PDB file of C-alpha atoms and ligand atoms in Angstrom:
ATOM      1  CA  MET F1007     -56.616  28.009  70.073  1.00  0.00           C
ATOM      2  CA  ARG F1008     -55.814  30.974  67.846  1.00  0.00           C
ATOM      3  CA  LEU F1009     -52.705  30.746  65.645  1.00  0.00           C
ATOM      4  CA  SER F1010     -51.819  34.049  63.978  1.00  0.00           C
ATOM      5  CA  PRO F1011     -49.923  34.028  60.653  1.00  0.00           C
ATOM      6  CA  THR F1012     -46.849  35.592  62.349  1.00  0.00           C
ATOM      7  CA  THR F1013     -46.755  32.978  65.106  1.00  0.00           C
ATOM      8  CA  PHE F1014     -47.318  30.174  62.576  1.00  0.00           C
ATOM      9  CA  GLU F1015     -44.310  31.497  60.627  1.00  0.00           C
ATOM     10  CA  GLU F1016     -42.153  31.601  63.751  1.00  0.00           C
ATOM     11  CA  LEU F1017     -43.140  28.057  64.743  1.00  0.00           C
ATOM     12  CA  ARG F1018     -42.460  26.784  61.221  1.00  0.00           C
ATOM     13  CA  ARG F1019     -38.974  28.337  61.323  1.00  0.00           C
ATOM     14  CA  LEU F1020     -38.251  26.996  64.793  1.00  0.00           C
ATOM     15  CA  ILE F1021     -39.376  23.470  63.933  1.00  0.00           C
ATOM     16  CA  HIS F1022     -37.342  23.477  60.728  1.00  0.00           C
ATOM     17  CA  GLY F1023     -34.246  24.576  62.659  1.00  0.00           C
ATOM     18  CA  LEU F1024     -34.740  21.929  65.341  1.00  0.00           C
ATOM     19  CA  CYS F1025     -35.398  18.821  63.264  1.00  0.00           C
ATOM     20  CA  GLY F1026     -35.456  19.735  59.569  1.00  0.00           C
ATOM     21  CA  LEU F1027     -39.195  19.210  59.206  1.00  0.00           C
ATOM     22  CA  VAL F1028     -40.684  21.470  56.555  1.00  0.00           C
ATOM     23  CA  LEU F1029     -44.258  22.532  57.265  1.00  0.00           C
ATOM     24  CA  GLY F1030     -45.957  24.024  54.240  1.00  0.00           C
ATOM     25  CA  PRO F1031     -48.316  27.011  54.582  1.00  0.00           C
ATOM     26  CA  ASP F1032     -51.254  24.569  54.542  1.00  0.00           C
ATOM     27  CA  LYS F1033     -50.049  22.706  57.634  1.00  0.00           C
ATOM     28  CA  ALA F1034     -51.487  24.935  60.381  1.00  0.00           C
ATOM     29  CA  TYR F1035     -53.845  22.083  61.293  1.00  0.00           C
ATOM     30  CA  LEU F1036     -50.819  19.916  62.114  1.00  0.00           C
ATOM     31  CA  ILE F1037     -49.536  22.535  64.547  1.00  0.00           C
ATOM     32  CA  HIS F1038     -52.958  22.643  66.228  1.00  0.00           C
ATOM     33  CA  HIS F1039     -53.387  18.899  66.264  1.00  0.00           C
ATOM     34  CA  ARG F1040     -49.923  17.972  67.506  1.00  0.00           C
ATOM     35  CA  LEU F1041     -48.879  20.917  69.678  1.00  0.00           C
ATOM     36  CA  GLU F1042     -52.065  21.759  71.567  1.00  0.00           C
ATOM     37  CA  PRO F1043     -51.935  18.554  73.694  1.00  0.00           C
ATOM     38  CA  LEU F1044     -48.314  19.382  74.586  1.00  0.00           C
ATOM     39  CA  MET F1045     -49.250  22.966  75.468  1.00  0.00           C
ATOM     40  CA  ARG F1046     -52.130  21.801  77.677  1.00  0.00           C
ATOM     41  CA  GLN F1047     -49.831  19.357  79.403  1.00  0.00           C
ATOM     42  CA  GLN F1048     -47.214  22.075  80.008  1.00  0.00           C
ATOM     43  CA  GLY F1049     -49.771  24.729  80.999  1.00  0.00           C
ATOM     44  CA  ILE F1050     -48.878  26.999  78.080  1.00  0.00           C
ATOM     45  CA  PRO F1051     -51.956  29.124  77.323  1.00  0.00           C
ATOM     46  CA  SER F1052     -51.247  30.337  73.775  1.00  0.00           C
ATOM     47  CA  PHE F1053     -49.019  29.793  70.744  1.00  0.00           C
ATOM     48  CA  GLU F1054     -47.429  33.189  71.429  1.00  0.00           C
ATOM     49  CA  ASP F1055     -46.458  31.985  74.923  1.00  0.00           C
ATOM     50  CA  LEU F1056     -45.120  28.785  73.410  1.00  0.00           C
ATOM     51  CA  CYS F1057     -42.812  30.845  71.161  1.00  0.00           C
ATOM     52  CA  VAL F1058     -41.654  32.958  74.109  1.00  0.00           C
ATOM     53  CA  ARG F1059     -40.836  29.805  76.096  1.00  0.00           C
ATOM     54  CA  LEU F1060     -39.039  28.213  73.130  1.00  0.00           C
ATOM     55  CA  ARG F1061     -36.880  31.314  72.645  1.00  0.00           C
ATOM     56  CA  GLN F1062     -35.545  31.046  76.199  1.00  0.00           C
ATOM     57  CA  LEU F1063     -32.016  29.681  76.571  1.00  0.00           C
ATOM     58  CA  ASP F1064     -33.048  26.956  79.030  1.00  0.00           C
ATOM     59  CA  SER F1065     -35.793  25.603  76.776  1.00  0.00           C
ATOM     60  CA  SER F1066     -34.030  22.415  75.665  1.00  0.00           C
ATOM     61  CA  GLN F1067     -36.596  20.122  77.354  1.00  0.00           C
ATOM     62  CA  LEU F1068     -39.493  21.983  75.765  1.00  0.00           C
ATOM     63  CA  ARG F1069     -37.727  21.932  72.387  1.00  0.00           C
ATOM     64  CA  ASP F1070     -37.247  18.163  72.684  1.00  0.00           C
ATOM     65  CA  ALA F1071     -40.919  17.767  73.600  1.00  0.00           C
ATOM     66  CA  LEU F1072     -41.885  19.903  70.606  1.00  0.00           C
ATOM     67  CA  VAL F1073     -39.861  17.672  68.261  1.00  0.00           C
ATOM     68  CA  GLU F1074     -41.429  14.587  69.854  1.00  0.00           C
ATOM     69  CA  ALA F1075     -44.890  16.043  69.306  1.00  0.00           C
ATOM     70  CA  ILE F1076     -44.459  17.229  65.735  1.00  0.00           C
ATOM     71  CA  THR F1077     -42.575  14.308  64.137  1.00  0.00           C
ATOM     72  CA  THR F1078     -44.345  11.396  62.454  1.00  0.00           C
ATOM     73  CA  ARG F1079     -43.447   7.946  63.772  1.00  0.00           C
ATOM     74  CA  GLU F1080     -45.439   5.758  61.424  1.00  0.00           C
ATOM     75  CA  THR F1081     -43.554   2.491  60.861  1.00  0.00           C
ATOM     76  CA  SER F1082     -43.992  -1.262  60.676  1.00  0.00           C
ATOM     77  CA  PHE F1083     -41.950  -4.452  60.477  1.00  0.00           C
ATOM     78  CA  PHE F1084     -40.546  -5.107  56.991  1.00  0.00           C
ATOM     79  CA  ARG F1085     -42.320  -1.983  55.722  1.00  0.00           C
ATOM     80  CA  ASP F1086     -42.541  -2.444  51.938  1.00  0.00           C
ATOM     81  CA  ARG F1087     -41.358  -6.045  52.135  1.00  0.00           C
ATOM     82  CA  HIS F1088     -40.072  -5.980  48.551  1.00  0.00           C
ATOM     83  CA  VAL F1089     -37.372  -3.506  49.602  1.00  0.00           C
ATOM     84  CA  PHE F1090     -36.044  -5.892  52.251  1.00  0.00           C
ATOM     85  CA  ASP F1091     -36.309  -8.782  49.761  1.00  0.00           C
ATOM     86  CA  GLY F1092     -34.338  -6.764  47.195  1.00  0.00           C
ATOM     87  CA  PHE F1093     -31.714  -5.922  49.793  1.00  0.00           C
ATOM     88  CA  ARG F1094     -31.438  -9.554  50.951  1.00  0.00           C
ATOM     89  CA  ARG F1095     -31.271 -11.078  47.472  1.00  0.00           C
ATOM     90  CA  HIS F1096     -29.112  -8.520  45.675  1.00  0.00           C
ATOM     91  CA  ALA F1097     -27.254  -6.213  48.060  1.00  0.00           C
ATOM     92  CA  LEU F1098     -26.391  -8.545  50.939  1.00  0.00           C
ATOM     93  CA  PRO F1099     -24.590 -11.155  48.781  1.00  0.00           C
ATOM     94  CA  GLN F1100     -22.542  -8.383  47.167  1.00  0.00           C
ATOM     95  CA  ILE F1101     -21.679  -6.912  50.552  1.00  0.00           C
ATOM     96  CA  LEU F1102     -20.594 -10.352  51.764  1.00  0.00           C
ATOM     97  CA  ASN F1103     -18.525 -10.954  48.637  1.00  0.00           C
ATOM     98  CA  GLY F1104     -16.609  -7.774  49.394  1.00  0.00           C
ATOM     99  CA  GLY F1105     -18.732  -5.825  46.889  1.00  0.00           C
ATOM    100  CA  ALA F1106     -18.968  -2.979  49.379  1.00  0.00           C
ATOM    101  CA  GLY F1107     -15.207  -2.457  49.237  1.00  0.00           C
ATOM    102  CA  GLU F1108     -12.103  -4.012  50.718  1.00  0.00           C
ATOM    103  CA  ARG F1109     -11.924  -3.262  54.423  1.00  0.00           C
ATOM    104  CA  GLY F1110      -9.295  -5.674  55.665  1.00  0.00           C
ATOM    105  CA  ASN F1111      -9.715  -9.176  56.949  1.00  0.00           C
ATOM    106  CA  ALA F1112     -13.316 -10.111  57.881  1.00  0.00           C
ATOM    107  CA  PRO F1113     -14.482  -6.590  58.741  1.00  0.00           C
ATOM    108  CA  PRO F1114     -17.624  -6.245  60.865  1.00  0.00           C
ATOM    109  CA  LEU F1115     -20.861  -6.067  58.897  1.00  0.00           C
ATOM    110  CA  ARG F1116     -22.646  -2.850  59.913  1.00  0.00           C
ATOM    111  CA  LEU F1117     -26.100  -1.670  58.899  1.00  0.00           C
ATOM    112  CA  TRP F1118     -27.688   1.592  60.050  1.00  0.00           C
ATOM    113  CA  SER F1119     -31.363   2.390  60.406  1.00  0.00           C
ATOM    114  CA  ALA F1120     -31.375   6.209  60.449  1.00  0.00           C
ATOM    115  CA  GLY F1121     -34.754   7.463  61.712  1.00  0.00           C
ATOM    116  CA  VAL F1122     -35.752   4.113  63.200  1.00  0.00           C
ATOM    117  CA  SER F1123     -38.805   5.369  65.088  1.00  0.00           C
ATOM    118  CA  THR F1124     -39.961   2.672  67.540  1.00  0.00           C
ATOM    119  CA  GLY F1125     -37.522   0.024  66.329  1.00  0.00           C
ATOM    120  CA  GLN F1126     -39.416  -2.059  63.775  1.00  0.00           C
ATOM    121  CA  GLU F1127     -37.035  -1.273  60.896  1.00  0.00           C
ATOM    122  CA  ALA F1128     -33.909  -2.153  62.901  1.00  0.00           C
ATOM    123  CA  PHE F1129     -35.403  -5.399  64.210  1.00  0.00           C
ATOM    124  CA  SER F1130     -36.510  -6.300  60.670  1.00  0.00           C
ATOM    125  CA  LEU F1131     -32.881  -5.901  59.570  1.00  0.00           C
ATOM    126  CA  ALA F1132     -31.649  -7.881  62.562  1.00  0.00           C
ATOM    127  CA  ILE F1133     -34.119 -10.685  61.721  1.00  0.00           C
ATOM    128  CA  LEU F1134     -32.927 -10.610  58.112  1.00  0.00           C
ATOM    129  CA  LEU F1135     -29.291 -10.947  59.235  1.00  0.00           C
ATOM    130  CA  TYR F1136     -30.113 -13.611  61.820  1.00  0.00           C
ATOM    131  CA  GLU F1137     -31.951 -15.707  59.259  1.00  0.00           C
ATOM    132  CA  HIS F1138     -28.861 -15.598  57.028  1.00  0.00           C
ATOM    133  CA  ALA F1139     -26.405 -16.164  59.827  1.00  0.00           C
ATOM    134  CA  ALA F1140     -24.755 -19.111  58.111  1.00  0.00           C
ATOM    135  CA  SER F1141     -23.752 -17.213  54.972  1.00  0.00           C
ATOM    136  CA  ILE F1142     -22.918 -14.034  56.882  1.00  0.00           C
ATOM    137  CA  SER F1143     -20.683 -15.698  59.448  1.00  0.00           C
ATOM    138  CA  ALA F1144     -18.718 -17.335  56.637  1.00  0.00           C
ATOM    139  CA  ALA F1145     -17.767 -13.840  55.469  1.00  0.00           C
ATOM    140  CA  ARG F1146     -17.848 -11.616  58.563  1.00  0.00           C
ATOM    141  CA  THR F1147     -17.033 -12.310  62.186  1.00  0.00           C
ATOM    142  CA  THR F1148     -19.357  -9.704  63.734  1.00  0.00           C
ATOM    143  CA  TRP F1149     -22.523  -8.043  62.507  1.00  0.00           C
ATOM    144  CA  SER F1150     -24.731  -5.388  63.962  1.00  0.00           C
ATOM    145  CA  VAL F1151     -27.469  -2.878  63.268  1.00  0.00           C
ATOM    146  CA  VAL F1152     -27.179   0.671  64.580  1.00  0.00           C
ATOM    147  CA  ALA F1153     -30.598   2.251  65.142  1.00  0.00           C
ATOM    148  CA  SER F1154     -30.903   5.997  65.610  1.00  0.00           C
ATOM    149  CA  ASP F1155     -33.614   8.599  65.916  1.00  0.00           C
ATOM    150  CA  ILE F1156     -34.025  12.184  67.065  1.00  0.00           C
ATOM    151  CA  SER F1157     -36.854  11.157  69.392  1.00  0.00           C
ATOM    152  CA  ALA F1158     -35.796   9.974  72.840  1.00  0.00           C
ATOM    153  CA  SER F1159     -39.222   8.498  73.570  1.00  0.00           C
ATOM    154  CA  ALA F1160     -39.317   6.555  70.287  1.00  0.00           C
ATOM    155  CA  LEU F1161     -35.864   5.169  71.082  1.00  0.00           C
ATOM    156  CA  GLU F1162     -36.958   4.233  74.588  1.00  0.00           C
ATOM    157  CA  LEU F1163     -39.832   2.188  73.141  1.00  0.00           C
ATOM    158  CA  ALA F1164     -37.486   0.680  70.558  1.00  0.00           C
ATOM    159  CA  GLN F1165     -35.027  -0.364  73.249  1.00  0.00           C
ATOM    160  CA  ARG F1166     -37.803  -2.031  75.209  1.00  0.00           C
ATOM    161  CA  ALA F1167     -38.323  -4.239  72.121  1.00  0.00           C
ATOM    162  CA  GLU F1168     -41.897  -5.043  73.159  1.00  0.00           C
ATOM    163  CA  TYR F1169     -44.777  -4.871  70.717  1.00  0.00           C
ATOM    164  CA  ARG F1170     -48.488  -5.553  70.715  1.00  0.00           C
ATOM    165  CA  LEU F1171     -49.682  -8.415  68.548  1.00  0.00           C
ATOM    166  CA  ALA F1172     -51.434  -5.927  66.252  1.00  0.00           C
ATOM    167  CA  GLU F1173     -48.071  -4.221  65.603  1.00  0.00           C
ATOM    168  CA  LEU F1174     -46.413  -7.561  64.848  1.00  0.00           C
ATOM    169  CA  ARG F1175     -49.195  -8.524  62.470  1.00  0.00           C
ATOM    170  CA  ARG F1176     -48.386  -5.406  60.431  1.00  0.00           C
ATOM    171  CA  GLY F1177     -45.581  -6.953  58.405  1.00  0.00           C
ATOM    172  CA  LEU F1178     -44.634 -10.243  60.072  1.00  0.00           C
ATOM    173  CA  THR F1179     -45.934 -13.715  59.282  1.00  0.00           C
ATOM    174  CA  PRO F1180     -47.216 -15.844  62.215  1.00  0.00           C
ATOM    175  CA  GLU F1181     -44.120 -18.046  61.750  1.00  0.00           C
ATOM    176  CA  GLU F1182     -41.802 -15.049  62.048  1.00  0.00           C
ATOM    177  CA  VAL F1183     -43.638 -13.937  65.188  1.00  0.00           C
ATOM    178  CA  SER F1184     -43.221 -17.287  66.905  1.00  0.00           C
ATOM    179  CA  ARG F1185     -39.603 -17.674  65.760  1.00  0.00           C
ATOM    180  CA  HIS F1186     -38.349 -14.240  66.804  1.00  0.00           C
ATOM    181  CA  PHE F1187     -40.690 -13.027  69.591  1.00  0.00           C
ATOM    182  CA  GLU F1188     -41.719 -14.390  72.982  1.00  0.00           C
ATOM    183  CA  PRO F1189     -44.786 -13.508  75.062  1.00  0.00           C
ATOM    184  CA  HIS F1190     -43.985 -10.840  77.663  1.00  0.00           C
ATOM    185  CA  GLY F1191     -47.006  -9.749  79.736  1.00  0.00           C
ATOM    186  CA  ALA F1192     -49.509  -8.149  77.376  1.00  0.00           C
ATOM    187  CA  HIS F1193     -46.806  -7.761  74.723  1.00  0.00           C
ATOM    188  CA  TRP F1194     -44.425  -9.807  72.636  1.00  0.00           C
ATOM    189  CA  ARG F1195     -40.721  -9.267  73.147  1.00  0.00           C
ATOM    190  CA  VAL F1196     -38.032  -9.588  70.498  1.00  0.00           C
ATOM    191  CA  ARG F1197     -35.960 -12.637  71.403  1.00  0.00           C
ATOM    192  CA  GLN F1198     -32.481 -12.044  72.801  1.00  0.00           C
ATOM    193  CA  PRO F1199     -30.403 -13.238  69.786  1.00  0.00           C
ATOM    194  CA  ILE F1200     -32.161 -10.619  67.622  1.00  0.00           C
ATOM    195  CA  ARG F1201     -32.167  -7.919  70.320  1.00  0.00           C
ATOM    196  CA  GLN F1202     -28.456  -8.194  70.905  1.00  0.00           C
ATOM    197  CA  LEU F1203     -27.714  -7.361  67.271  1.00  0.00           C
ATOM    198  CA  VAL F1204     -29.182  -3.862  67.611  1.00  0.00           C
ATOM    199  CA  GLU F1205     -27.440  -0.890  69.185  1.00  0.00           C
ATOM    200  CA  PHE F1206     -29.449   2.308  69.794  1.00  0.00           C
ATOM    201  CA  ARG F1207     -28.118   5.844  69.466  1.00  0.00           C
ATOM    202  CA  ARG F1208     -29.802   9.235  69.604  1.00  0.00           C
ATOM    203  CA  ALA F1209     -28.884  11.266  66.524  1.00  0.00           C
ATOM    204  CA  ASN F1210     -30.349  14.329  64.842  1.00  0.00           C
ATOM    205  CA  LEU F1211     -29.796  14.088  61.086  1.00  0.00           C
ATOM    206  CA  MET F1212     -29.717  17.904  60.946  1.00  0.00           C
ATOM    207  CA  GLN F1213     -26.477  17.844  62.921  1.00  0.00           C
ATOM    208  CA  PRO F1214     -23.109  16.156  62.228  1.00  0.00           C
ATOM    209  CA  PHE F1215     -23.494  12.406  62.730  1.00  0.00           C
ATOM    210  CA  GLN F1216     -20.393  10.965  61.105  1.00  0.00           C
ATOM    211  CA  GLY F1217     -19.171   9.854  64.539  1.00  0.00           C
ATOM    212  CA  LEU F1218     -21.412   6.812  64.115  1.00  0.00           C
ATOM    213  CA  GLY F1219     -18.724   5.335  61.872  1.00  0.00           C
ATOM    214  CA  MET F1220     -18.706   3.482  58.572  1.00  0.00           C
ATOM    215  CA  PHE F1221     -21.529   1.233  57.345  1.00  0.00           C
ATOM    216  CA  ASP F1222     -22.070  -1.317  54.598  1.00  0.00           C
ATOM    217  CA  ALA F1223     -25.624  -0.052  54.134  1.00  0.00           C
ATOM    218  CA  ILE F1224     -27.682   2.841  55.436  1.00  0.00           C
ATOM    219  CA  PHE F1225     -31.454   2.540  55.612  1.00  0.00           C
ATOM    220  CA  CYS F1226     -32.957   6.018  55.820  1.00  0.00           C
ATOM    221  CA  ARG F1227     -36.551   5.374  54.915  1.00  0.00           C
ATOM    222  CA  ASN F1228     -39.500   7.745  55.070  1.00  0.00           C
ATOM    223  CA  VAL F1229     -37.437  10.411  56.822  1.00  0.00           C
ATOM    224  CA  LEU F1230     -35.950  12.624  54.064  1.00  0.00           C
ATOM    225  CA  ILE F1231     -39.442  13.081  52.664  1.00  0.00           C
ATOM    226  CA  TYR F1232     -40.143  15.550  55.501  1.00  0.00           C
ATOM    227  CA  PHE F1233     -37.070  17.721  54.761  1.00  0.00           C
ATOM    228  CA  ASP F1234     -36.301  20.384  52.173  1.00  0.00           C
ATOM    229  CA  GLU F1235     -33.752  19.927  49.391  1.00  0.00           C
ATOM    230  CA  ALA F1236     -30.929  21.690  51.210  1.00  0.00           C
ATOM    231  CA  ALA F1237     -31.301  19.399  54.232  1.00  0.00           C
ATOM    232  CA  ARG F1238     -31.552  16.288  52.030  1.00  0.00           C
ATOM    233  CA  ARG F1239     -28.365  17.299  50.204  1.00  0.00           C
ATOM    234  CA  ALA F1240     -26.472  17.927  53.435  1.00  0.00           C
ATOM    235  CA  ILE F1241     -27.606  14.612  54.920  1.00  0.00           C
ATOM    236  CA  CYS F1242     -26.697  12.678  51.764  1.00  0.00           C
ATOM    237  CA  ARG F1243     -23.237  14.284  51.766  1.00  0.00           C
ATOM    238  CA  GLN F1244     -22.712  12.871  55.242  1.00  0.00           C
ATOM    239  CA  PHE F1245     -24.097   9.460  54.220  1.00  0.00           C
ATOM    240  CA  GLU F1246     -21.618   9.471  51.348  1.00  0.00           C
ATOM    241  CA  THR F1247     -18.674   9.790  53.740  1.00  0.00           C
ATOM    242  CA  MET F1248     -19.972   6.915  55.876  1.00  0.00           C
ATOM    243  CA  LEU F1249     -20.206   4.358  53.068  1.00  0.00           C
ATOM    244  CA  PRO F1250     -17.348   2.719  51.193  1.00  0.00           C
ATOM    245  CA  ALA F1251     -17.401   2.845  47.397  1.00  0.00           C
ATOM    246  CA  GLY F1252     -20.194   0.460  46.388  1.00  0.00           C
ATOM    247  CA  GLY F1253     -21.934   0.871  49.787  1.00  0.00           C
ATOM    248  CA  TRP F1254     -25.734   0.826  49.791  1.00  0.00           C
ATOM    249  CA  LEU F1255     -28.283   3.521  50.614  1.00  0.00           C
ATOM    250  CA  VAL F1256     -31.893   2.431  51.006  1.00  0.00           C
ATOM    251  CA  LEU F1257     -34.630   5.057  50.905  1.00  0.00           C
ATOM    252  CA  GLY F1258     -38.418   4.922  51.273  1.00  0.00           C
ATOM    253  CA  THR F1259     -40.442   3.927  48.221  1.00  0.00           C
ATOM    254  CA  ALA F1260     -41.649   7.531  47.749  1.00  0.00           C
ATOM    255  CA  GLU F1261     -38.132   8.984  48.030  1.00  0.00           C
ATOM    256  CA  ASN F1262     -35.337   9.425  45.514  1.00  0.00           C
ATOM    257  CA  LEU F1263     -32.041  11.257  45.081  1.00  0.00           C
ATOM    258  CA  TYR F1264     -33.013  13.123  41.926  1.00  0.00           C
ATOM    259  CA  GLY F1265     -31.366  16.569  42.133  1.00  0.00           C
ATOM    260  CA  ILE F1266     -30.062  15.723  45.623  1.00  0.00           C
ATOM    261  CA  SER F1267     -26.871  13.721  45.109  1.00  0.00           C
ATOM    262  CA  ASP F1268     -24.934  12.391  42.142  1.00  0.00           C
ATOM    263  CA  ALA F1269     -22.650  10.353  44.375  1.00  0.00           C
ATOM    264  CA  PHE F1270     -25.097   7.443  44.193  1.00  0.00           C
ATOM    265  CA  VAL F1271     -26.444   5.386  41.351  1.00  0.00           C
ATOM    266  CA  SER F1272     -29.839   3.669  41.461  1.00  0.00           C
ATOM    267  CA  VAL F1273     -29.778  -0.116  41.169  1.00  0.00           C
ATOM    268  CA  PRO F1274     -32.892  -2.194  40.439  1.00  0.00           C
ATOM    269  CA  CYS F1275     -32.944  -5.022  42.999  1.00  0.00           C
ATOM    270  CA  GLY F1276     -35.927  -7.215  42.173  1.00  0.00           C
ATOM    271  CA  GLU F1277     -38.977  -4.985  42.608  1.00  0.00           C
ATOM    272  CA  ALA F1278     -37.036  -2.420  44.662  1.00  0.00           C
ATOM    273  CA  LEU F1279     -34.807   0.437  43.609  1.00  0.00           C
ATOM    274  CA  LEU F1280     -31.817   0.803  45.922  1.00  0.00           C
ATOM    275  CA  TYR F1281     -28.898   3.229  45.730  1.00  0.00           C
ATOM    276  CA  ARG F1282     -25.203   2.457  45.603  1.00  0.00           C
ATOM    277  CA  LYS F1283     -22.312   4.804  46.144  1.00  0.00           C
ATOM    278  CA  ARG F1284     -20.426   5.232  42.889  1.00  0.00           C
ATOM    279  CA  PRO F1285     -16.919   3.801  42.909  1.00  0.00           C
ATOM    280  CA  SER F1286     -15.573   7.172  41.806  1.00  0.00           C
ATOM    281  CA  ALA F1287     -17.506   9.250  44.361  1.00  0.00           C
ATOM    282  CA  SER F1288     -15.017  11.261  46.364  1.00  0.00           C
ATOM    283  CA  VAL F1289     -15.277  11.123  50.128  1.00  0.00           C
ATOM    284  CA  ARG F1290     -15.642  14.605  51.552  1.00  0.00           C
ATOM    285  CA  ASN F1291     -14.874  14.927  55.247  1.00  0.00           C
TER     286      ASN F1291
HETATM  287  C1  SAM H 778     -42.052   8.081  59.505  1.00  0.00           C
HETATM  288  S1  SAM H 778     -40.839   7.545  60.623  1.00  0.00           S
HETATM  289  C2  SAM H 778     -39.953   6.385  59.635  1.00  0.00           C
HETATM  290  C3  SAM H 778     -39.570   5.158  60.419  1.00  0.00           C
HETATM  291  C4  SAM H 778     -38.878   4.063  59.594  1.00  0.00           C
HETATM  292  N1  SAM H 778     -37.643   4.538  59.024  1.00  0.00           N
HETATM  293  C5  SAM H 778     -39.792   3.545  58.517  1.00  0.00           C
HETATM  294  O1  SAM H 778     -39.584   3.815  57.342  1.00  0.00           O
HETATM  295  O2  SAM H 778     -40.750   2.846  58.855  1.00  0.00           O
HETATM  296  C6  SAM H 778     -39.743   8.971  60.633  1.00  0.00           C
HETATM  297  C7  SAM H 778     -38.761   8.972  61.810  1.00  0.00           C
HETATM  298  O3  SAM H 778     -37.771   9.959  61.557  1.00  0.00           O
HETATM  299  C8  SAM H 778     -37.444  10.588  62.777  1.00  0.00           C
HETATM  300  N2  SAM H 778     -36.861  11.903  62.504  1.00  0.00           N
HETATM  301  C9  SAM H 778     -37.494  13.034  62.105  1.00  0.00           C
HETATM  302  N3  SAM H 778     -36.633  14.045  62.004  1.00  0.00           N
HETATM  303  C10 SAM H 778     -35.421  13.538  62.342  1.00  0.00           C
HETATM  304  C11 SAM H 778     -34.121  14.109  62.435  1.00  0.00           C
HETATM  305  N4  SAM H 778     -33.894  15.400  62.176  1.00  0.00           N
HETATM  306  N5  SAM H 778     -33.110  13.301  62.813  1.00  0.00           N
HETATM  307  C12 SAM H 778     -33.312  11.991  63.102  1.00  0.00           C
HETATM  308  N6  SAM H 778     -34.518  11.402  63.037  1.00  0.00           N
HETATM  309  C13 SAM H 778     -35.564  12.165  62.654  1.00  0.00           C
HETATM  310  C14 SAM H 778     -38.768  10.673  63.513  1.00  0.00           C
HETATM  311  O4  SAM H 778     -38.580  10.836  64.912  1.00  0.00           O
HETATM  312  C15 SAM H 778     -39.419   9.335  63.140  1.00  0.00           C
HETATM  313  O5  SAM H 778     -39.139   8.364  64.108  1.00  0.00           O
END
């Protein structure tokens, strides 16, 4: 299908406005590869027609479908295991010791997986918490993981909590699989005690999301990498308001806050580099 430079420009702008994704001038192939199946399915004959349809006021379903088609959902359980190890060994004990700030008597422990895709990151965190239940429950009465994504279909899969064995093998040991999953038809289902720790919410990081509340740690991994600096700054400003002084921000291994935010300081945690909100960082609402 032909994609003229003008239409490519318009689609790039539209996609950036909808979900923050920045498509460089060399990414026309991605538009072809990811949008043509959607267009065939919707009976849209050309990219020009796609733009016309997207400009219409009642195009919210098509816009959602476009975001679904263009975003990357690559994920796995305990992706970059050393990051989860660093969080468990260094950050979690400090959170439990009140290192994330005084928030009254036995406040709930809250973690957020922002851009959770099909759920693996949130269930990895839930497994991590569950396996340390004894030390956590000594410090906090309730604990939970909020899992959010812009993609409704990714969230639907995440909520189902069912995975193929091949997906489990990407990141989990056989012992972890048998401890935390049970056979469910052709899939394996996350066991109830882990499932019940995770709460799913649809949230676009390009829009205000502070309504999700305060967290001890925010995992936003392999998401900001797709955005431009202005979007990363705006998102980090919101993260800042949702963490207490000393709260933790965990990014992907290829991501950093250099030139994006000085409200956080990087902290080596074993082999991982995590971020912590500076005690003096002001909370901007
Ligand atoms: C590559 S996956 C990362 C999944 C997981 N965090 C990990 O590291 O394995 C990126 C996820 O970010 C989501 N995403 C992209 N743009 C978003 C936005 N504007 N708001 C919220 N989520 C977004 C995508 O739908 C996708 O599920």
